PDB file of C-alpha atoms and ligand atoms in Angstrom:
ATOM      1  CA  MET A  28       0.000   0.000   0.000  1.00 91.00           C
ATOM      2  CA  LYS A  29       1.202   3.470  -0.899  1.00 95.00           C
ATOM      3  CA  HIS A  30       1.449   5.700   2.181  1.00 98.00           C
ATOM      4  CA  ILE A  31       0.145   9.138   1.282  1.00 98.00           C
ATOM      5  CA  ALA A  32       0.129  12.243   3.475  1.00 98.00           C
ATOM      6  CA  VAL A  33      -1.128  15.781   3.053  1.00 99.00           C
ATOM      7  CA  TYR A  34       0.868  18.692   4.457  1.00 99.00           C
ATOM      8  CA  PRO A  35      -1.655  21.572   4.617  1.00 98.00           C
ATOM      9  CA  GLY A  36      -1.204  25.158   5.647  1.00 98.00           C
ATOM     10  CA  SER A  37      -1.495  28.801   4.738  1.00 98.00           C
ATOM     11  CA  PHE A  38       2.255  28.974   3.963  1.00 98.00           C
ATOM     12  CA  ASP A  39       2.055  32.772   3.657  1.00 98.00           C
ATOM     13  CA  PRO A  40       4.990  32.412   3.066  1.00 98.00           C
ATOM     14  CA  ALA A  41       6.593  29.037   3.839  1.00 98.00           C
ATOM     15  CA  THR A  42       9.454  29.405   6.326  1.00 98.00           C
ATOM     16  CA  LEU A  43      12.538  27.202   6.767  1.00 98.00           C
ATOM     17  CA  GLY A  44      10.560  25.622   9.624  1.00 98.00           C
ATOM     18  CA  HIS A  45       7.810  24.516   7.221  1.00 98.00           C
ATOM     19  CA  LEU A  46      10.358  23.273   4.704  1.00 98.00           C
ATOM     20  CA  GLY A  47      12.222  21.286   7.378  1.00 98.00           C
ATOM     21  CA  ILE A  48       8.993  19.508   8.290  1.00 98.00           C
ATOM     22  CA  LEU A  49       8.295  18.865   4.605  1.00 98.00           C
ATOM     23  CA  LYS A  50      11.739  17.364   4.053  1.00 98.00           C
ATOM     24  CA  ARG A  51      11.343  15.052   7.048  1.00 98.00           C
ATOM     25  CA  ALA A  52       7.827  14.060   5.921  1.00 98.00           C
ATOM     26  CA  THR A  53       9.204  12.863   2.572  1.00 97.00           C
ATOM     27  CA  LYS A  54      11.280  10.313   4.524  1.00 97.00           C
ATOM     28  CA  LEU A  55       8.158   8.893   6.179  1.00 97.00           C
ATOM     29  CA  PHE A  56       5.662   8.765   3.303  1.00 98.00           C
ATOM     30  CA  ASP A  57       5.712   7.569  -0.307  1.00 98.00           C
ATOM     31  CA  GLU A  58       3.760  10.619  -1.433  1.00 98.00           C
ATOM     32  CA  VAL A  59       3.324  13.998   0.262  1.00 98.00           C
ATOM     33  CA  HIS A  60       0.814  16.532  -1.011  1.00 98.00           C
ATOM     34  CA  VAL A  61       1.838  20.091  -0.178  1.00 98.00           C
ATOM     35  CA  LEU A  62      -1.524  21.803   0.058  1.00 98.00           C
ATOM     36  CA  VAL A  63      -1.829  25.587   0.189  1.00 98.00           C
ATOM     37  CA  VAL A  64      -5.167  26.120   1.921  1.00 98.00           C
ATOM     38  CA  HIS A  65      -7.263  29.274   1.925  1.00 94.00           C
ATOM     39  CA  ASN A  66      -7.823  30.160   5.582  1.00 90.00           C
ATOM     40  CA  PRO A  67     -10.748  32.631   5.767  1.00 89.00           C
ATOM     41  CA  SER A  68      -9.602  33.862   9.177  1.00 91.00           C
ATOM     42  CA  LYS A  69      -6.348  35.215   7.699  1.00 90.00           C
ATOM     43  CA  LYS A  70      -5.737  37.950   5.140  1.00 93.00           C
ATOM     44  CA  PRO A  71      -2.848  36.602   3.071  1.00 96.00           C
ATOM     45  CA  MET A  72       0.002  38.686   1.688  1.00 96.00           C
ATOM     46  CA  PHE A  73       0.451  36.314  -1.284  1.00 97.00           C
ATOM     47  CA  SER A  74      -2.037  34.609  -3.609  1.00 97.00           C
ATOM     48  CA  SER A  75      -2.312  30.824  -3.354  1.00 97.00           C
ATOM     49  CA  ALA A  76      -0.484  30.482  -6.681  1.00 97.00           C
ATOM     50  CA  GLU A  77       2.376  32.692  -5.443  1.00 98.00           C
ATOM     51  CA  ARG A  78       2.635  30.714  -2.210  1.00 98.00           C
ATOM     52  CA  LEU A  79       2.726  27.404  -4.063  1.00 98.00           C
ATOM     53  CA  ASN A  80       5.305  28.729  -6.485  1.00 98.00           C
ATOM     54  CA  MET A  81       7.561  29.919  -3.643  1.00 98.00           C
ATOM     55  CA  ILE A  82       7.370  26.452  -2.063  1.00 98.00           C
ATOM     56  CA  LYS A  83       8.345  24.787  -5.353  1.00 98.00           C
ATOM     57  CA  GLN A  84      11.288  27.163  -5.764  1.00 98.00           C
ATOM     58  CA  SER A  85      12.335  26.618  -2.140  1.00 98.00           C
ATOM     59  CA  VAL A  86      12.189  22.823  -2.539  1.00 98.00           C
ATOM     60  CA  ARG A  87      14.554  23.147  -5.510  1.00 98.00           C
ATOM     61  CA  GLU A  88      16.819  25.592  -3.663  1.00 98.00           C
ATOM     62  CA  LEU A  89      17.146  23.313  -0.617  1.00 98.00           C
ATOM     63  CA  GLY A  90      17.636  20.156  -2.678  1.00 97.00           C
ATOM     64  CA  ILE A  91      14.602  18.422  -1.168  1.00 97.00           C
ATOM     65  CA  ASP A  92      13.654  15.288  -3.122  1.00 96.00           C
ATOM     66  CA  ILE A  93      10.789  16.423  -5.345  1.00 97.00           C
ATOM     67  CA  SER A  94       9.759  12.961  -6.562  1.00 97.00           C
ATOM     68  CA  PRO A  95       7.384  12.131  -3.656  1.00 98.00           C
ATOM     69  CA  LEU A  96       5.866  15.622  -3.706  1.00 98.00           C
ATOM     70  CA  ARG A  97       2.588  16.771  -5.224  1.00 98.00           C
ATOM     71  CA  PHE A  98       1.567  20.430  -5.117  1.00 98.00           C
ATOM     72  CA  SER A  99      -1.971  21.709  -4.899  1.00 98.00           C
ATOM     73  CA  THR A 100      -4.252  24.411  -3.532  1.00 98.00           C
ATOM     74  CA  LEU A 101      -7.564  24.196  -1.675  1.00 98.00           C
ATOM     75  CA  GLU A 102      -9.624  27.360  -2.085  1.00 96.00           C
ATOM     76  CA  SER A 103     -12.749  25.957  -0.448  1.00 96.00           C
ATOM     77  CA  GLY A 104     -14.068  22.710   0.958  1.00 96.00           C
ATOM     78  CA  LEU A 105     -12.883  20.414   3.686  1.00 98.00           C
ATOM     79  CA  LEU A 106      -9.330  19.263   4.166  1.00 98.00           C
ATOM     80  CA  ALA A 107     -10.656  15.862   5.260  1.00 98.00           C
ATOM     81  CA  GLU A 108     -12.476  15.563   1.928  1.00 98.00           C
ATOM     82  CA  TYR A 109      -9.296  16.403   0.010  1.00 98.00           C
ATOM     83  CA  ALA A 110      -7.473  13.679   1.969  1.00 98.00           C
ATOM     84  CA  ASP A 111     -10.251  11.180   1.215  1.00 98.00           C
ATOM     85  CA  ILE A 112     -10.345  11.933  -2.505  1.00 98.00           C
ATOM     86  CA  HIS A 113      -6.564  11.546  -2.792  1.00 98.00           C
ATOM     87  CA  GLY A 114      -6.316   8.369  -0.715  1.00 98.00           C
ATOM     88  CA  ALA A 115      -4.310  10.060   2.057  1.00 98.00           C
ATOM     89  CA  HIS A 116      -4.467   8.506   5.519  1.00 96.00           C
ATOM     90  CA  ALA A 117      -2.416  11.153   7.255  1.00 98.00           C
ATOM     91  CA  LEU A 118      -2.223  14.904   7.675  1.00 98.00           C
ATOM     92  CA  ILE A 119       1.132  16.366   8.671  1.00 98.00           C
ATOM     93  CA  LYS A 120       1.147  19.257  11.115  1.00 98.00           C
ATOM     94  CA  GLY A 121       4.273  20.893  12.444  1.00 98.00           C
ATOM     95  CA  PHE A 122       4.216  22.234  15.978  1.00 97.00           C
ATOM     96  CA  ARG A 123       6.544  24.647  17.736  1.00 96.00           C
ATOM     97  CA  THR A 124       4.896  25.144  21.106  1.00 94.00           C
ATOM     98  CA  VAL A 125       2.204  23.690  23.351  1.00 94.00           C
ATOM     99  CA  GLY A 126       0.016  26.535  22.068  1.00 95.00           C
ATOM    100  CA  ASP A 127       0.242  25.096  18.556  1.00 95.00           C
ATOM    101  CA  ILE A 128      -0.965  21.729  19.833  1.00 96.00           C
ATOM    102  CA  GLU A 129      -3.902  23.358  21.648  1.00 96.00           C
ATOM    103  CA  TYR A 130      -4.917  25.037  18.371  1.00 95.00           C
ATOM    104  CA  GLU A 131      -4.397  21.906  16.275  1.00 97.00           C
ATOM    105  CA  LEU A 132      -5.846  19.245  18.584  1.00 97.00           C
ATOM    106  CA  PRO A 133      -9.568  19.956  17.999  1.00 98.00           C
ATOM    107  CA  MET A 134      -8.963  20.240  14.237  1.00 98.00           C
ATOM    108  CA  SER A 135      -7.234  16.867  14.209  1.00 98.00           C
ATOM    109  CA  GLN A 136     -10.152  15.333  16.108  1.00 98.00           C
ATOM    110  CA  VAL A 137     -12.773  16.858  13.784  1.00 98.00           C
ATOM    111  CA  ASN A 138     -10.801  15.758  10.722  1.00 98.00           C
ATOM    112  CA  ASN A 139     -10.694  12.241  12.146  1.00 98.00           C
ATOM    113  CA  ASP A 140     -14.468  12.325  12.749  1.00 98.00           C
ATOM    114  CA  LEU A 141     -15.055  13.509   9.194  1.00 98.00           C
ATOM    115  CA  SER A 142     -12.994  10.980   7.284  1.00 97.00           C
ATOM    116  CA  GLY A 143     -10.921   8.820   9.625  1.00 98.00           C
ATOM    117  CA  VAL A 144      -7.762  10.657   8.587  1.00 98.00           C
ATOM    118  CA  GLU A 145      -4.988  10.675  11.216  1.00 98.00           C
ATOM    119  CA  THR A 146      -2.950  13.771  12.077  1.00 98.00           C
ATOM    120  CA  ILE A 147       0.780  13.257  12.576  1.00 98.00           C
ATOM    121  CA  PHE A 148       2.351  16.027  14.653  1.00 98.00           C
ATOM    122  CA  MET A 149       5.992  16.700  13.937  1.00 98.00           C
ATOM    123  CA  ALA A 150       8.072  18.850  16.289  1.00 97.00           C
ATOM    124  CA  SER A 151       9.843  21.794  14.680  1.00 96.00           C
ATOM    125  CA  GLU A 152      13.601  21.608  14.343  1.00 93.00           C
ATOM    126  CA  PRO A 153      15.560  22.939  17.299  1.00 90.00           C
ATOM    127  CA  GLY A 154      16.452  26.535  16.584  1.00 92.00           C
ATOM    128  CA  LEU A 155      13.430  27.223  14.389  1.00 93.00           C
ATOM    129  CA  GLY A 156      10.722  26.993  17.030  1.00 93.00           C
ATOM    130  CA  TYR A 157      10.198  30.745  17.175  1.00 95.00           C
ATOM    131  CA  VAL A 158       9.938  31.274  13.427  1.00 97.00           C
ATOM    132  CA  SER A 159       6.494  31.946  11.982  1.00 97.00           C
ATOM    133  CA  SER A 160       5.142  33.328   8.709  1.00 98.00           C
ATOM    134  CA  SER A 161       3.628  36.317  10.524  1.00 97.00           C
ATOM    135  CA  LEU A 162       6.923  37.236  12.230  1.00 97.00           C
ATOM    136  CA  VAL A 163       8.753  36.929   8.923  1.00 98.00           C
ATOM    137  CA  LYS A 164       6.222  39.291   7.311  1.00 97.00           C
ATOM    138  CA  GLU A 165       6.495  41.786  10.137  1.00 97.00           C
ATOM    139  CA  VAL A 166      10.307  41.818  10.224  1.00 98.00           C
ATOM    140  CA  SER A 167      10.498  42.058   6.448  1.00 97.00           C
ATOM    141  CA  SER A 168       7.924  44.866   6.187  1.00 95.00           C
ATOM    142  CA  LEU A 169       9.935  46.858   8.729  1.00 96.00           C
ATOM    143  CA  GLY A 170      13.135  46.456   6.725  1.00 95.00           C
ATOM    144  CA  GLY A 171      14.724  43.655   8.785  1.00 97.00           C
ATOM    145  CA  ASP A 172      16.817  40.741   7.541  1.00 97.00           C
ATOM    146  CA  ILE A 173      14.814  37.521   7.137  1.00 98.00           C
ATOM    147  CA  SER A 174      17.532  35.431   5.485  1.00 97.00           C
ATOM    148  CA  LYS A 175      17.833  33.164   8.565  1.00 97.00           C
ATOM    149  CA  TYR A 176      14.158  32.243   8.371  1.00 98.00           C
ATOM    150  CA  VAL A 177      13.293  31.765   4.702  1.00 98.00           C
ATOM    151  CA  THR A 178      14.894  30.624   1.444  1.00 98.00           C
ATOM    152  CA  LYS A 179      16.422  33.080  -1.016  1.00 98.00           C
ATOM    153  CA  ALA A 180      13.420  32.540  -3.311  1.00 98.00           C
ATOM    154  CA  VAL A 181      10.998  33.610  -0.566  1.00 98.00           C
ATOM    155  CA  ALA A 182      13.142  36.565   0.563  1.00 98.00           C
ATOM    156  CA  GLU A 183      13.334  37.806  -3.024  1.00 97.00           C
ATOM    157  CA  LYS A 184       9.589  37.474  -3.601  1.00 97.00           C
ATOM    158  CA  MET A 185       8.888  39.305  -0.336  1.00 97.00           C
ATOM    159  CA  ARG A 186      11.162  42.148  -1.334  1.00 96.00           C
ATOM    160  CA  GLU A 187       9.416  42.359  -4.719  1.00 95.00           C
ATOM    161  CA  LYS A 188       5.991  42.428  -3.064  1.00 94.00           C
ATOM    162  CA  LEU A 189       6.985  45.079  -0.519  1.00 93.00           C
ATOM    163  CA  ASP A 190       8.630  47.241  -3.202  1.00 92.00           C
ATOM    164  CA  ALA A 191       5.443  47.075  -5.276  1.00 91.00           C
ATOM    165  CA  ASP A 192       3.261  48.284  -2.366  1.00 77.00           C
TER     166      ASP A 192
HETATM  167  O1  PNS B  27      -1.290  27.461   8.358  1.00 89.86           O
HETATM  168  P1  PNS B  27      -2.642  27.534   9.024  1.00 89.86           P
HETATM  169  O2  PNS B  27      -3.387  28.799   8.610  1.00 89.86           O
HETATM  170  O3  PNS B  27      -2.560  27.392  10.510  1.00 89.86           O
HETATM  171  O4  PNS B  27      -3.469  26.289   8.470  1.00 89.86           O
HETATM  172  C1  PNS B  27      -4.776  26.010   8.949  1.00 89.86           C
HETATM  173  C2  PNS B  27      -5.534  25.168   7.920  1.00 89.86           C
HETATM  174  C3  PNS B  27      -5.632  25.939   6.616  1.00 89.86           C
HETATM  175  C4  PNS B  27      -4.772  23.867   7.659  1.00 89.86           C
HETATM  176  C5  PNS B  27      -6.950  24.878   8.476  1.00 89.86           C
HETATM  177  O5  PNS B  27      -7.610  26.083   8.664  1.00 89.86           O
HETATM  178  C6  PNS B  27      -7.776  23.950   7.588  1.00 89.86           C
HETATM  179  O6  PNS B  27      -7.619  22.770   7.666  1.00 89.86           O
HETATM  180  N1  PNS B  27      -8.654  24.518   6.717  1.00 89.86           N
HETATM  181  C7  PNS B  27      -9.412  23.736   5.747  1.00 89.86           C
HETATM  182  C8  PNS B  27     -10.915  23.778   5.992  1.00 89.86           C
HETATM  183  C9  PNS B  27     -11.335  22.655   6.893  1.00 89.86           C
HETATM  184  O7  PNS B  27     -11.236  21.477   6.588  1.00 89.86           O
HETATM  185  N2  PNS B  27     -11.811  23.046   8.095  1.00 89.86           N
HETATM  186  C10 PNS B  27     -12.175  22.121   9.122  1.00 89.86           C
HETATM  187  C11 PNS B  27     -10.917  21.716   9.903  1.00 89.86           C
HETATM  188  S1  PNS B  27     -11.368  21.237  11.469  1.00 89.86           S
END
């Protein structure tokens, strides 16, 4: 049986923390779907297509094995349904703090109710636990250096976006 997982998130933009989780997930599953999900409670800086594109570029830049990866977006509808349709038995969620688990736990339980999909929680790499997409956006918008937190592809795209505003 092929073991398929979905790695969902806003990824606005993907940080080195996200990409570390993704790399480790490719070692555990035969196929990993990177899914950029529209989260109505957040106002994104980048379109879904831009976010997906930055992830693809970052995967190339970091030399992550692309062969098990599939890339997609979910603009509406349930994550559990996406997992069902694509034969995925697992969702990957990275966590940095206990607060992340508190936020994720009820979602994992609802997703399991909806389709039986399991959520696999992966701890963030040591040293990246404080890095988040929102902090990266804030630091970058105030002129700070984000090169420790994101790939060159993401840093460049952020600069472009901020220059255009
Ligand atoms: O990176 P984020 O914003 O924390 O990711 C949250 C996300 C997008 C994965 C979550 O909001 C989600 O799963 N949305 C899809 C809609 C859905 O299935 N909602 C019910 C989940 S309980």
